[in-house]
Coordinates of C-alpha atoms in Angstrom, one line a residue:
Chain W
X1 CA 13.2 5.4 29.8
X2 CA 13.1 2.4 27.5
X3 CA 10.6 3.9 25.1
X4 CA 12.5 7.1 24.9
X5 CA 15.7 5.2 24.0
X6 CA 13.7 3.2 21.4
X7 CA 12.4 6.5 19.9
X8 CA 16.0 7.8 19.6
X9 CA 17.0 4.5 18.1
X10 CA 14.2 4.7 15.5
X11 CA 15.4 8.2 14.6
X12 CA 19.0 6.9 14.0
X13 CA 17.9 3.8 12.1
X14 CA 15.4 5.7 9.9
X15 CA 17.7 8.6 9.0
X16 CA 21.0 6.7 8.6
X17 CA 19.2 3.7 7.1
X18 CA 17.3 5.6 4.5
X19 CA 20.4 7.6 3.4
X20 CA 22.6 4.5 3.4
X21 CA 20.1 2.6 1.2
X22 CA 19.9 5.6 -1.1
X23 CA 23.7 5.6 -1.5
X24 CA 23.7 1.9 -2.3
X25 CA 20.9 2.6 -4.8
X26 CA 23.1 5.2 -6.6
X27 CA 25.8 2.6 -6.9
X28 CA 23.5 0.2 -8.5
X29 CA 21.7 2.7 -10.8
X30 CA 23.7 2.2 -14.0
X31 CA 22.8 -1.5 -14.0
X32 CA 19.2 -0.9 -13.3
X33 CA 18.6 1.5 -16.2
X34 CA 18.0 -0.1 -19.6
X35 CA 20.9 0.5 -22.0
X36 CA 20.0 3.6 -24.1
X37 CA 22.1 2.4 -27.0
X38 CA 19.9 -0.7 -27.4
X39 CA 16.7 1.4 -27.3
X40 CA 14.1 0.4 -29.9
X41 CA 10.5 -0.7 -29.6
X42 CA 10.7 -4.4 -30.1
X43 CA 7.9 -6.2 -31.8
X44 CA 7.1 -9.0 -29.5
X45 CA 9.6 -9.7 -26.7
X46 CA 7.4 -10.3 -23.6
X47 CA 7.8 -13.9 -22.4
X48 CA 4.2 -15.0 -22.1
X49 CA 0.9 -13.3 -22.3
Chain F
X1 CA 0.7 -2.1 0.7
X2 CA -2.4 -0.3 2.0
X3 CA -3.4 -0.3 5.6
X4 CA -6.1 1.6 7.3
X5 CA -6.2 3.7 10.3
X6 CA -9.1 5.3 11.9
X7 CA -8.0 8.5 10.2
X8 CA -9.0 7.2 6.8
X9 CA -12.6 7.5 8.0
X10 CA -12.1 11.2 8.0
X11 CA -10.4 11.8 4.6
X12 CA -13.7 12.2 2.8
X13 CA -14.8 15.5 1.3
X14 CA -16.9 16.4 4.4
X15 CA -14.0 16.0 6.8
X16 CA -11.6 17.8 4.4
X17 CA -13.8 20.8 4.5
X18 CA -13.4 21.0 8.3
X19 CA -9.6 21.1 8.2
X20 CA -8.0 24.2 9.6
X21 CA -4.9 25.6 7.9
X22 CA -2.2 24.7 10.4
X23 CA 0.6 26.7 8.9
X24 CA 1.1 29.1 6.0
X25 CA 3.9 27.8 3.8
X26 CA 6.9 30.1 3.2
X27 CA 8.1 30.7 -0.4
X28 CA 11.0 28.4 0.1
X29 CA 8.5 25.6 1.1
X30 CA 6.4 26.2 -2.0
X31 CA 9.6 26.2 -4.1
X32 CA 10.7 22.8 -2.6
X33 CA 7.3 21.2 -3.3
X34 CA 7.2 22.6 -6.9
X35 CA 10.8 21.3 -7.5
X36 CA 9.8 17.9 -6.2
X37 CA 6.8 17.6 -8.4
X38 CA 8.8 18.8 -11.5
X39 CA 11.6 16.3 -10.7
X40 CA 9.1 13.4 -10.7
X41 CA 8.1 14.2 -14.2
X42 CA 11.7 14.6 -15.4
X43 CA 12.4 11.1 -14.1
X44 CA 9.5 9.8 -16.1
X45 CA 10.7 11.4 -19.3
X46 CA 14.2 10.1 -18.9
X47 CA 13.1 6.6 -18.2
X48 CA 10.6 6.6 -21.1
X49 CA 13.4 7.2 -23.6
X50 CA 15.1 4.0 -22.5
X51 CA 12.2 1.5 -22.4
X52 CA 12.3 -1.3 -24.9
X53 CA 9.0 -3.1 -24.3
X54 CA 6.3 -4.2 -21.9
X55 CA 8.6 -6.2 -19.7
X56 CA 10.7 -3.1 -19.2
X57 CA 7.6 -1.1 -18.5
X58 CA 5.8 -3.5 -16.2
X59 CA 8.6 -5.2 -14.2
X60 CA 11.5 -2.9 -15.0
X61 CA 13.1 -5.6 -17.1
X62 CA 13.7 -7.8 -14.0
X63 CA 16.8 -5.7 -13.1
X64 CA 15.8 -4.5 -9.6
X65 CA 18.4 -4.9 -6.9
X66 CA 18.1 -4.8 -3.1
X67 CA 18.5 -1.0 -2.5
X68 CA 16.0 -0.1 -5.2
X69 CA 13.6 -2.8 -3.9
X70 CA 13.9 -1.5 -0.3
X71 CA 13.1 2.1 -1.4
X72 CA 10.1 1.1 -3.6
X73 CA 8.7 -1.4 -1.1
X74 CA 8.9 0.8 1.9
X75 CA 7.5 3.9 0.2
X76 CA 4.8 2.0 -1.7
X77 CA 3.6 0.2 1.4
X78 CA 3.7 3.4 3.4
X79 CA 0.9 5.6 2.0
X80 CA -0.8 8.6 3.5
X81 CA -3.6 6.3 4.7
X82 CA -1.1 4.6 7.0
X83 CA 0.8 7.8 8.0
X84 CA -2.3 9.8 8.9
X85 CA -4.2 6.7 10.1
X86 CA -1.5 5.4 12.4
X87 CA -0.8 8.9 14.0
X88 CA -4.5 9.3 14.6
X89 CA -4.8 5.8 16.2
X90 CA -1.9 6.8 18.4
X91 CA -3.5 10.1 19.2
X92 CA -6.5 8.2 20.6
X93 CA -5.1 4.8 21.7
X94 CA -1.4 5.7 22.6
X95 CA 1.3 3.1 21.8
X96 CA -1.3 0.4 21.3
X97 CA -1.4 1.8 17.7
X98 CA 2.1 0.3 17.3
X99 CA 1.7 -2.9 19.4
X100 CA -1.8 -4.1 18.2
X101 CA -2.1 -2.5 14.9
X102 CA 1.3 -2.3 13.3
X103 CA 3.3 -5.1 14.9
X104 CA 1.3 -8.0 13.4
X105 CA 2.3 -6.7 10.0
X106 CA 6.0 -7.2 10.7
X107 CA 5.5 -10.8 11.5
X108 CA 3.9 -11.3 8.1
X109 CA 6.6 -9.2 6.4
X110 CA 9.2 -11.5 7.8
X111 CA 7.2 -14.6 6.9
X112 CA 6.7 -13.2 3.4
X113 CA 10.4 -12.6 3.0
X114 CA 11.5 -16.0 4.3
X115 CA 8.8 -18.3 3.0
X116 CA 6.9 -16.6 0.1
X117 CA 9.5 -14.6 -1.9
X118 CA 11.9 -17.5 -2.8
X119 CA 8.9 -19.7 -3.9
X120 CA 7.3 -16.8 -5.8
X121 CA 10.4 -16.0 -7.7
X122 CA 10.5 -19.6 -9.1
X123 CA 7.1 -19.1 -10.8
X124 CA 7.0 -18.1 -14.4
X125 CA 4.7 -15.1 -14.1
X126 CA 4.7 -11.3 -14.2
X127 CA 1.7 -10.7 -11.9
X128 CA -0.3 -12.2 -9.1
X129 CA -3.3 -13.1 -11.4
X130 CA -1.0 -14.7 -13.9
X131 CA 0.5 -16.9 -11.2
X132 CA -3.1 -17.9 -10.2
X133 CA -4.0 -18.4 -13.8
X134 CA -1.0 -20.6 -14.6
X135 CA -2.1 -23.0 -11.8
X136 CA -5.9 -22.8 -12.0
X137 CA -6.9 -21.6 -15.5
X138 CA -8.5 -18.6 -17.1
X139 CA -11.6 -18.2 -14.9
X140 CA -9.4 -18.1 -11.7
X141 CA -7.1 -15.6 -13.4
X142 CA -9.9 -13.3 -14.3
X143 CA -11.3 -13.5 -10.8
X144 CA -7.9 -12.7 -9.3
X145 CA -7.4 -9.8 -11.8
X146 CA -10.7 -8.3 -10.7
X147 CA -9.8 -8.7 -7.0
X148 CA -6.4 -7.2 -7.6
X149 CA -7.9 -4.3 -9.6
X150 CA -10.3 -3.5 -6.8
X151 CA -7.5 -3.7 -4.2
X152 CA -5.1 -1.6 -6.3
X153 CA -7.3 1.3 -7.5
X154 CA -5.5 4.1 -5.7
X155 CA -8.5 5.7 -4.1
X156 CA -7.0 6.3 -0.6
X157 CA -3.8 7.8 -1.9
X158 CA -5.6 10.2 -4.2
X159 CA -7.9 11.3 -1.4
X160 CA -4.8 11.9 0.8
X161 CA -3.4 14.3 -1.8
X162 CA -6.7 16.1 -1.8
X163 CA -6.3 16.6 2.0
X164 CA -2.8 18.0 1.7
X165 CA -4.0 20.4 -1.0
X166 CA -6.8 21.6 1.3
X167 CA -4.7 21.9 4.4
X168 CA -1.6 23.6 3.0
X169 CA -2.7 25.3 -0.2
X170 CA -6.4 26.1 0.5
X171 CA -7.4 24.1 -2.6
X172 CA -10.7 22.3 -3.1
X173 CA -10.3 18.6 -2.5
X174 CA -10.8 17.8 -6.2
X175 CA -8.1 20.2 -7.2
X176 CA -5.5 18.6 -4.8
X177 CA -6.6 15.1 -6.1
X178 CA -6.3 16.2 -9.7
X179 CA -2.9 18.0 -9.4
X180 CA -1.2 15.1 -7.5
X181 CA -2.9 12.5 -9.6
X182 CA -1.9 14.2 -12.8
X183 CA 1.8 14.3 -11.9
X184 CA 1.8 10.6 -10.8
X185 CA -0.1 9.7 -14.0
X186 CA 2.4 11.4 -16.3
X187 CA 5.5 9.8 -14.9
X188 CA 3.9 6.4 -14.5
X189 CA 2.5 6.5 -18.1
X190 CA 5.9 7.4 -19.4
X191 CA 8.2 5.2 -17.5
X192 CA 6.2 2.4 -15.9
X193 CA 7.6 0.5 -12.9
X194 CA 11.1 1.8 -13.4
X195 CA 10.0 5.5 -13.2
X196 CA 7.8 4.5 -10.4
X197 CA 10.7 2.8 -8.5
X198 CA 13.2 5.6 -9.2
X199 CA 10.8 8.3 -8.0
X200 CA 10.1 6.0 -5.0
X201 CA 13.8 6.3 -4.0
X202 CA 13.6 10.0 -3.6
X203 CA 10.2 9.8 -2.0
X204 CA 11.6 7.1 0.4
X205 CA 14.4 9.3 1.6
X206 CA 12.3 12.5 1.9
X207 CA 9.6 10.8 4.0
X208 CA 12.0 9.0 6.3
X209 CA 14.3 12.0 6.9
X210 CA 11.4 14.5 7.6
X211 CA 9.7 12.1 10.0
X212 CA 13.1 11.6 11.8
X213 CA 13.7 15.4 12.0
X214 CA 10.1 16.1 13.3
X215 CA 10.6 13.4 16.0
X216 CA 13.9 14.9 17.1
X217 CA 12.3 18.3 17.5
X218 CA 9.5 16.8 19.5
X219 CA 11.8 14.7 21.7
X220 CA 13.7 17.9 22.6
X221 CA 10.4 19.9 23.1
X222 CA 8.0 17.6 24.9
X223 CA 10.3 14.7 25.9
X224 CA 10.0 11.0 25.3
X225 CA 7.0 8.7 25.6
X226 CA 7.6 8.1 29.3
X227 CA 7.5 11.9 30.0
X228 CA 4.3 12.2 28.0
X229 CA 2.8 9.2 29.8
X230 CA 3.6 10.8 33.2
X231 CA 1.6 13.9 32.1
X232 CA -1.3 12.2 30.3
X233 CA -1.7 9.0 32.4
X234 CA -0.4 5.4 32.0
X235 CA -3.1 4.3 29.6
X236 CA -1.2 6.2 26.8
X237 CA 1.6 3.6 27.2
X238 CA -0.7 0.5 27.7
X239 CA 0.3 -2.1 25.0
X240 CA -3.3 -2.8 23.9
X241 CA -4.9 0.5 24.9
X242 CA -8.7 0.3 24.9
X243 CA -8.9 -2.1 22.0
X244 CA -11.0 -5.2 22.5
X245 CA -9.6 -8.7 21.8
X246 CA -12.0 -8.9 18.9
X247 CA -10.5 -5.8 17.3
X248 CA -7.0 -7.2 17.9
X249 CA -8.0 -10.4 16.2
X250 CA -9.3 -8.5 13.1
X251 CA -6.1 -6.5 12.9
X252 CA -4.1 -9.7 13.1
X253 CA -6.1 -11.3 10.2
X254 CA -5.8 -8.2 8.0
X255 CA -2.1 -8.2 8.6
X256 CA -1.9 -11.3 6.4
X257 CA -2.2 -9.1 3.3
X258 CA 1.6 -9.1 2.6
X259 CA 1.2 -12.8 1.8
X260 CA -0.8 -11.9 -1.4
X261 CA 0.1 -8.2 -1.9
X262 CA 0.0 -7.4 -5.7
X263 CA 2.7 -4.7 -5.4
X264 CA 5.0 -7.0 -3.5
X265 CA 4.4 -9.8 -6.1
X266 CA 5.2 -7.4 -8.9
X267 CA 8.5 -6.3 -7.3
X268 CA 9.4 -9.9 -6.6
X269 CA 9.0 -10.7 -10.3
X270 CA 11.0 -7.5 -11.1
X271 CA 14.0 -8.5 -8.9
X272 CA 17.2 -9.8 -10.2
X273 CA 16.9 -12.8 -8.0
X274 CA 15.1 -14.1 -4.9
X275 CA 18.0 -13.2 -2.5
X276 CA 17.7 -9.5 -3.4
X277 CA 13.9 -9.6 -2.5
X278 CA 14.5 -11.4 0.8
X279 CA 17.2 -9.0 1.8
X280 CA 15.0 -6.0 0.8
X281 CA 12.0 -7.2 2.7
X282 CA 14.0 -7.9 5.9
X283 CA 15.7 -4.5 5.7
X284 CA 12.4 -2.9 4.8
X285 CA 10.7 -4.5 7.9
X286 CA 13.3 -2.7 10.2
X287 CA 12.7 0.6 8.4
X288 CA 8.9 0.1 8.5
X289 CA 9.0 -0.5 12.2
X290 CA 11.1 2.6 12.8
X291 CA 8.9 4.8 10.7
X292 CA 5.7 3.3 12.4
X293 CA 7.2 4.0 15.8
X294 CA 8.1 7.6 15.0
X295 CA 4.6 8.3 13.5
X296 CA 3.0 6.7 16.7
X297 CA 5.3 8.8 18.9
X298 CA 4.3 12.0 17.0
X299 CA 0.6 11.1 17.3
X300 CA 1.1 10.7 21.1
X301 CA 3.1 14.0 21.2
X302 CA 0.2 15.7 19.5
X303 CA -2.2 14.5 22.2
X304 CA 0.3 16.0 24.7
X305 CA 0.3 19.3 22.8
X306 CA -3.5 19.4 22.9
X307 CA -3.5 18.8 26.7
X308 CA -1.0 21.6 27.1
X309 CA -3.2 24.0 25.1
X310 CA -0.6 24.3 22.3
X311 CA -3.0 22.7 19.8
X312 CA -6.8 23.2 19.6
X313 CA -8.9 21.0 21.9
X314 CA -11.3 19.8 19.2
X315 CA -8.4 18.8 16.9
X316 CA -9.4 16.2 14.3
X317 CA -7.2 13.1 14.9
X318 CA -6.4 12.6 11.2
X319 CA -4.8 16.1 11.1
X320 CA -2.6 15.6 14.2
X321 CA 0.6 14.8 12.3
X322 CA 0.2 17.8 10.1
X323 CA -0.3 20.1 13.1
X324 CA 2.7 18.6 15.0
X325 CA 4.9 19.0 11.9
X326 CA 3.8 22.6 11.5
X327 CA 4.8 23.3 15.1
X328 CA 8.1 21.2 15.0
X329 CA 9.6 22.1 11.6
X330 CA 11.1 25.5 10.5
X331 CA 10.5 26.9 7.0
X332 CA 12.4 24.8 4.4
X333 CA 12.0 21.6 6.4
X334 CA 8.2 22.1 6.6
X335 CA 8.2 22.3 2.8
X336 CA 10.2 19.1 2.7
X337 CA 7.7 17.5 5.1
X338 CA 4.8 18.4 2.9
X339 CA 6.8 17.0 -0.1
X340 CA 7.3 13.9 2.1
X341 CA 3.5 13.6 2.6
X342 CA 3.0 14.0 -1.1
X343 CA 5.8 11.5 -1.6
X344 CA 4.0 9.0 0.7
X345 CA 0.8 9.4 -1.3
X346 CA 2.3 9.5 -4.8
X347 CA 4.6 6.5 -4.2
X348 CA 1.5 4.5 -3.4
X349 CA -0.7 6.0 -6.1
X350 CA 1.7 5.4 -8.9
X351 CA 2.5 1.8 -8.0
X352 CA -1.1 0.7 -7.6
X353 CA -2.3 2.5 -10.7
X354 CA 0.3 0.6 -12.7
X355 CA -0.8 -2.7 -11.2
X356 CA -4.5 -2.0 -11.7
X357 CA -3.9 -1.1 -15.3
X358 CA -1.8 -4.2 -15.8
X359 CA -4.6 -6.3 -14.2
X360 CA -7.1 -5.0 -16.8
X361 CA -4.9 -5.3 -19.9
X362 CA -2.4 -8.0 -19.3
X363 CA -4.5 -10.4 -17.1
X364 CA -8.1 -9.4 -17.8
X365 CA -8.4 -8.4 -21.5
X366 CA -6.0 -11.0 -22.9
X367 CA -7.4 -13.9 -20.9
X368 CA -11.1 -13.0 -21.5
X369 CA -10.7 -12.5 -25.2
X370 CA -8.1 -15.2 -25.7
X371 CA -6.2 -12.7 -27.9
X372 CA -2.5 -12.2 -27.2
X373 CA -1.6 -8.6 -27.8
X374 CA 1.7 -7.6 -29.4
X375 CA 4.3 -6.0 -27.1
X376 CA 3.7 -2.6 -28.6
X377 CA -0.2 -2.9 -28.2
X378 CA 0.3 -4.2 -24.6
X379 CA 2.5 -1.2 -23.8
X380 CA 0.1 1.3 -25.3
X381 CA -3.1 -0.3 -23.8
X382 CA -1.5 -0.4 -20.3
X383 CA -0.5 3.3 -20.6
X384 CA -4.0 4.3 -21.6
X385 CA -5.4 2.2 -18.7
X386 CA -3.1 4.0 -16.3
X387 CA -4.9 7.2 -17.3
X388 CA -8.3 5.7 -17.1
X389 CA -7.6 4.1 -13.7
X390 CA -6.4 7.4 -12.2
X391 CA -9.4 9.2 -13.5
X392 CA -11.7 6.6 -11.9
X393 CA -9.7 6.8 -8.6
X394 CA -10.1 10.5 -8.4
X395 CA -13.9 10.2 -9.0
X396 CA -14.2 7.5 -6.4
X397 CA -12.0 9.4 -3.9
X398 CA -14.4 12.3 -4.0
X399 CA -17.4 10.0 -3.9
X400 CA -16.6 8.2 -0.7
X401 CA -17.5 9.9 2.6
X402 CA -15.8 7.3 4.7
X403 CA -12.7 6.0 2.9
X404 CA -12.0 3.5 5.7
X405 CA -15.1 1.7 4.3
X406 CA -13.4 1.6 0.9
X407 CA -10.3 0.2 2.3
X408 CA -12.1 -2.6 4.2
X409 CA -13.9 -3.5 1.1
X410 CA -10.7 -3.6 -1.0
X411 CA -8.7 -5.7 1.4
X412 CA -11.6 -8.1 2.1
X413 CA -12.1 -8.7 -1.6
X414 CA -8.4 -9.4 -2.3
X415 CA -7.8 -11.7 0.7
X416 CA -11.0 -13.6 0.2
X417 CA -10.4 -14.2 -3.5
X418 CA -6.7 -15.1 -3.7
X419 CA -5.3 -16.1 -0.3
X420 CA -6.0 -19.8 -0.2
X421 CA -5.4 -20.5 -3.9
X422 CA -2.1 -18.6 -3.8
X423 CA -0.9 -20.2 -0.6
X424 CA -1.6 -23.6 -2.2
X425 CA 0.4 -22.8 -5.3
X426 CA 3.4 -21.8 -3.1
X427 CA 3.2 -24.3 -0.3
X428 CA 1.0 -27.3 -1.3
X429 CA 1.1 -27.6 -5.1
X430 CA -0.5 -31.1 -4.9
X431 CA -3.6 -29.5 -3.5
X432 CA -3.7 -26.8 -6.2
X433 CA -6.2 -28.5 -8.6
X434 CA -8.2 -26.5 -11.2
X435 CA -11.6 -26.7 -9.5
X436 CA -10.1 -25.9 -6.1
X437 CA -8.7 -22.6 -7.4
X438 CA -11.8 -21.9 -9.6
X439 CA -14.3 -22.5 -6.8
X440 CA -12.3 -20.7 -4.2
X441 CA -11.6 -17.5 -6.2
X442 CA -15.2 -17.4 -7.5
X443 CA -16.7 -18.0 -4.1
X444 CA -14.3 -15.5 -2.4
X445 CA -14.9 -12.8 -5.0
X446 CA -18.7 -13.3 -5.3
X447 CA -19.4 -13.5 -1.6
X448 CA -17.2 -10.6 -0.5
X449 CA -18.7 -8.3 -3.1
X450 CA -22.3 -9.5 -2.4
X451 CA -21.7 -9.1 1.3
X452 CA -20.6 -5.5 0.9
X453 CA -23.6 -4.7 -1.3
X454 CA -25.8 -6.2 1.4
X455 CA -24.1 -4.0 4.0
X456 CA -25.0 -1.0 2.0
X457 CA -28.6 -2.1 1.2
X458 CA -29.7 -3.9 4.3
X459 CA -27.1 -3.1 7.0
X460 CA -27.9 -1.1 10.1
X461 CA -25.6 1.6 11.4
X462 CA -23.7 1.0 14.6
X463 CA -22.7 3.5 17.3
X464 CA -19.1 3.6 16.0
X465 CA -20.1 4.6 12.5
X466 CA -19.8 1.1 11.0
X467 CA -22.5 -1.1 9.6
X468 CA -23.9 -4.4 10.9
X469 CA -25.8 -7.2 9.2
X470 CA -27.8 -10.0 10.7
X471 CA -26.8 -13.2 9.0
X472 CA -30.1 -15.1 8.1
X473 CA -30.4 -18.5 9.6
X474 CA -27.4 -18.2 11.8
X475 CA -28.6 -15.4 14.1
X476 CA -25.2 -13.8 14.2
X477 CA -24.6 -10.1 13.7
X478 CA -21.7 -9.4 11.4
X479 CA -19.9 -6.1 11.5
X480 CA -18.4 -4.7 8.2
X481 CA -14.9 -4.7 9.7
X482 CA -15.3 -8.4 10.5
X483 CA -16.6 -9.5 7.1
X484 CA -13.2 -11.1 6.4
X485 CA -13.7 -13.5 9.3
X486 CA -16.8 -14.8 7.4
X487 CA -15.5 -14.7 3.8
X488 CA -12.1 -16.3 4.4
X489 CA -13.4 -19.6 5.9
X490 CA -16.0 -19.7 3.1
X491 CA -13.3 -19.3 0.4
X492 CA -11.3 -22.1 2.2
X493 CA -14.5 -24.3 2.1
X494 CA -14.7 -23.6 -1.7
X495 CA -11.1 -24.6 -2.1
X496 CA -11.5 -27.8 -0.1
X497 CA -14.7 -28.7 -2.0
X498 CA -13.0 -28.1 -5.4
X499 CA -10.0 -30.2 -4.4
X500 CA -12.3 -33.0 -3.3
X501 CA -14.3 -32.9 -6.5
X502 CA -11.1 -33.1 -8.6
X503 CA -9.9 -36.0 -6.5
X504 CA -13.2 -37.8 -7.0
X505 CA -13.1 -37.3 -10.7
X506 CA -9.5 -38.3 -10.9
X507 CA -8.5 -34.9 -12.3
X508 CA -6.2 -34.0 -9.4
X509 CA -2.4 -33.7 -10.3

């Protein structure tokens, strides 16, 4: 029954893992979004092109 | 990343026309799908109002942390081609689909996490072609941009959306392609990588949870793999199934793509630091393996349902996952599952469309003309190219009868062109001379494209639907799937010859 146990384990890892990662993402979200207050189309701020 | 399964051979227009409607969607299912599509566009609009320039648009301002990287890497790499392809391979080959086909990828995910990501993050670049160009010059950068564009054009994902439209909504293939492609285009044009990554987080959760729920229902209905094996025979549980050692070798070589994957490179450059990428890749590998295993299990369960007469005997393998889900999931969850399938397709389509557009504007146009575009022009041109790339992908998706052929072509071109030069940049910079990179990228790109043209013009069909070519002077018959085993050594030879030439001329670093 090893493969059956592995299948149940995959169910647990995938469901809890994905939800857990999403919760941590929500925690990080404010730092990921660019600051709206600083919004403006800059003229030439990419490092190298 | 894109991987192929046998199922992708059947995602063309002809096969789509044969699909039976497995399940009529309830109103609640349609409402869930419509809400999902609307939410994706809202995310694009919100992000667009906060973007400050090309760097924000193309690499999300370099602010991506581990959770966001996990979501976007897993959902981007896991497209519909893999979902339907893996379940179909499992339908025919049993658990060998996991052992021989999926498992080699995990080895390279881990190698990429541990060895490639930290070195990559130290490079001063925003894309794979730029990293190549910085080491080898403009010609190598253009060759890498062309190869990356060929690999990234989202043909397979767009075709997958056409399949979903046909199976669940009775739409023509082009209509499904156009609707799904239009939604992905709108939010990618508006918000770039950040909108792409934020929508990926929702798509990631939806696809993972619906796969897990479908597996639980099947475990309770038909039992685990051992119970299915007892009914269908031990070959279902054989680690290598009926695959030949030659096929296993080809799978193992193709599994090297994570080492030079454009989407992975873009996300590495977009990360806050290397540690975040390493953690994301290692966590992602565990989630990929879990998702792969459940999709394989659902494919095997589908075969059991066919044997039990609960699914039609002539079932097309590429549809097995859709049929199993239609049986396993109640209204509401089925809508979520279809949204999950759309999510798997869209998360791949949006990411690769953005990369392909960036390859043309940021790497190709600027390098070829020698003109540096202003940030505003770069942003505008990339957005326009997102639209153009998507339109081209929809046209190509409807053109190809066998999309597996398209995938083989795309991955062969990418690996042949950039694998050796990029590995040298990362692991042996002393060998990374200008001629070595130039000769290897040029030889890899030219020979792989020429070879596939020859397969179309002078190849002979094989019994398994592939094409074979007799190599003149060598007397060896080359199958299209094995072209990589010919082009990779040739590109390595080009690299070695270029390095030797530079050493002889005293131009090596």
